[in-house]
Amino acid sequence: MIVSTKGRYALRVMLALAEEKSGGYVPLKEIAAKEEISLKYLESILVVLSRAGFVDALRGRGGGYRLSKAPEAYTVGSILQLTEGSMTSVSCPACGDGDCDRAGDCKTFPLWRGLDRIVSTYLDGITLKDLADPHFFPETH
């Protein structure tokens, strides 16, 4: 599985909004400058996040974006699932949402399903609140 630029940027934007202490709306230009993401690309990502109810949008003066829920309500897995769609490790219909005639005979099928479960469990176990905590990943310090 490779996480696309869209998924990585969506995660960064959500984290930036989670770290906003005022709780107010953050202007699009401010997010783009802070995260070094083009306005046009950022706008397309925020449309997806807004339609899914992950962020609230307010137009006009004093407008911008903010999280619609508390940071602990969002998992990395939910954000990536929204922006990436399938998070399977291999491009195989049986491992994704489709059916495969060979699924019953495929000796590697359990391997890929197990890997997908591990990745999903890991990503769903980390919230935006966790990512905002500089001590959450102690092995990286």
Short mmCIF file of C-alpha atoms in Angstrom, two decimals:
data_model
loop_
_atom_site.label_atom_id
_atom_site.label_comp_id
_atom_site.label_asym_id
_atom_site.label_seq_id
_atom_site.Cartn_x
_atom_site.Cartn_y
_atom_site.Cartn_z
CA MET A 1 0.00 0.00 0.00
CA ILE A 2 1.25 3.43 -0.92
CA VAL A 3 -0.44 6.46 0.57
CA SER A 4 -0.87 9.14 -2.09
CA THR A 5 -0.03 12.81 -1.77
CA LYS A 6 -3.73 13.49 -1.29
CA GLY A 7 -3.88 11.18 1.73
CA ARG A 8 -0.69 12.55 3.26
CA TYR A 9 -1.81 16.16 2.78
CA ALA A 10 -5.28 15.44 4.17
CA LEU A 11 -3.67 14.02 7.29
CA ARG A 12 -1.41 17.07 7.63
CA VAL A 13 -4.34 19.46 7.20
CA MET A 14 -6.46 17.62 9.76
CA LEU A 15 -3.53 17.66 12.19
CA ALA A 16 -2.99 21.39 11.62
CA LEU A 17 -6.65 22.00 12.41
CA ALA A 18 -6.43 19.75 15.48
CA GLU A 19 -3.51 21.81 16.76
CA GLU A 20 -5.40 25.10 16.33
CA LYS A 21 -5.80 26.28 19.92
CA SER A 22 -8.45 28.94 19.32
CA GLY A 23 -11.04 26.46 18.07
CA GLY A 24 -11.98 29.04 15.47
CA TYR A 25 -12.03 28.83 11.72
CA VAL A 26 -8.64 28.82 10.02
CA PRO A 27 -8.46 30.56 6.63
CA LEU A 28 -7.54 28.43 3.64
CA LYS A 29 -4.56 30.66 2.81
CA GLU A 30 -3.19 30.27 6.33
CA ILE A 31 -3.38 26.46 6.18
CA ALA A 32 -1.80 26.43 2.71
CA ALA A 33 1.09 28.64 3.84
CA LYS A 34 1.72 26.69 7.05
CA GLU A 35 1.59 23.28 5.36
CA GLU A 36 3.22 24.44 2.10
CA ILE A 37 0.41 23.04 -0.03
CA SER A 38 -0.91 24.81 -3.13
CA LEU A 39 -4.23 26.57 -2.56
CA LYS A 40 -5.94 24.78 -5.43
CA TYR A 41 -4.86 21.31 -4.27
CA LEU A 42 -5.68 22.09 -0.65
CA GLU A 43 -9.11 23.31 -1.67
CA SER A 44 -9.86 20.01 -3.44
CA ILE A 45 -8.84 18.06 -0.33
CA LEU A 46 -10.93 20.22 1.98
CA VAL A 47 -13.98 19.74 -0.25
CA VAL A 48 -13.69 15.97 0.34
CA LEU A 49 -13.19 16.44 4.08
CA SER A 50 -16.08 18.89 4.30
CA ARG A 51 -18.53 16.71 2.35
CA ALA A 52 -17.72 13.81 4.66
CA GLY A 53 -18.40 15.97 7.72
CA PHE A 54 -14.80 15.84 8.94
CA VAL A 55 -14.48 19.64 8.85
CA ASP A 56 -16.84 22.58 9.06
CA ALA A 57 -16.48 25.30 6.47
CA LEU A 58 -17.48 28.93 6.86
CA ARG A 59 -17.42 31.33 3.92
CA GLY A 60 -16.76 35.04 4.06
CA ARG A 61 -14.98 37.29 6.51
CA GLY A 62 -13.71 35.33 9.50
CA GLY A 63 -14.33 32.11 7.62
CA GLY A 64 -12.18 29.12 6.97
CA TYR A 65 -12.13 25.56 8.22
CA ARG A 66 -12.18 23.80 11.56
CA LEU A 67 -12.64 20.26 12.79
CA SER A 68 -16.28 19.30 13.24
CA LYS A 69 -15.41 17.01 16.18
CA ALA A 70 -12.72 16.72 18.83
CA PRO A 71 -9.27 15.54 17.63
CA GLU A 72 -9.63 12.22 19.46
CA ALA A 73 -12.69 11.41 17.33
CA TYR A 74 -10.59 11.09 14.15
CA THR A 75 -8.32 8.17 13.47
CA VAL A 76 -5.54 8.17 10.93
CA GLY A 77 -7.29 5.18 9.37
CA SER A 78 -10.58 7.06 8.91
CA ILE A 79 -8.86 10.00 7.23
CA LEU A 80 -6.82 7.80 4.90
CA GLN A 81 -9.82 5.59 4.12
CA LEU A 82 -11.78 8.68 3.11
CA THR A 83 -9.06 10.11 0.88
CA GLU A 84 -7.50 6.91 -0.44
CA GLY A 85 -10.49 4.61 -0.74
CA SER A 86 -9.09 1.11 -0.61
CA MET A 87 -6.22 0.59 1.81
CA THR A 88 -5.39 -2.95 0.72
CA SER A 89 -1.78 -4.03 0.47
CA VAL A 90 -2.10 -5.79 -2.87
CA SER A 91 -4.11 -5.13 -5.98
CA CYS A 92 -6.19 -8.29 -5.83
CA PRO A 93 -9.98 -8.32 -6.07
CA ALA A 94 -10.31 -10.85 -3.24
CA CYS A 95 -8.22 -8.72 -0.90
CA GLY A 96 -10.22 -5.61 -1.76
CA ASP A 97 -13.96 -5.31 -1.98
CA GLY A 98 -14.41 -7.50 -5.05
CA ASP A 99 -14.74 -11.21 -5.59
CA CYS A 100 -12.09 -13.46 -7.04
CA ASP A 101 -12.58 -16.93 -8.47
CA ARG A 102 -9.22 -17.98 -7.03
CA ALA A 103 -9.78 -16.74 -3.46
CA GLY A 104 -10.57 -20.25 -2.21
CA ASP A 105 -7.43 -21.72 -3.82
CA CYS A 106 -5.03 -18.83 -3.26
CA LYS A 107 -2.43 -19.83 -0.68
CA THR A 108 -1.26 -16.26 -0.22
CA PHE A 109 -4.74 -14.84 0.38
CA PRO A 110 -4.56 -15.27 4.20
CA LEU A 111 -1.18 -13.49 4.23
CA TRP A 112 -2.54 -10.37 2.49
CA ARG A 113 -5.75 -10.34 4.54
CA GLY A 114 -3.69 -10.59 7.73
CA LEU A 115 -1.39 -7.77 6.66
CA ASP A 116 -4.40 -5.59 5.80
CA ARG A 117 -5.89 -6.26 9.25
CA ILE A 118 -2.62 -5.33 10.98
CA VAL A 119 -2.27 -2.09 9.02
CA SER A 120 -5.93 -1.21 9.56
CA THR A 121 -5.72 -1.90 13.30
CA TYR A 122 -2.56 0.20 13.57
CA LEU A 123 -3.95 3.19 11.64
CA ASP A 124 -7.31 3.02 13.41
CA GLY A 125 -5.51 3.00 16.76
CA ILE A 126 -3.91 6.42 16.26
CA THR A 127 -5.97 9.61 16.56
CA LEU A 128 -5.25 13.20 15.63
CA LYS A 129 -4.91 13.89 19.36
CA ASP A 130 -2.18 11.24 19.51
CA LEU A 131 -0.32 12.75 16.55
CA ALA A 132 -0.46 16.20 18.16
CA ASP A 133 1.29 14.81 21.25
CA PRO A 134 5.07 15.13 20.71
CA HIS A 135 5.66 12.19 23.08
CA PHE A 136 3.26 9.77 21.41
CA PHE A 137 6.02 8.07 19.37
CA PRO A 138 8.83 7.88 21.96
CA GLU A 139 11.05 5.70 19.73
CA THR A 140 11.44 8.56 17.25
CA HIS A 141 12.91 11.01 19.77
#
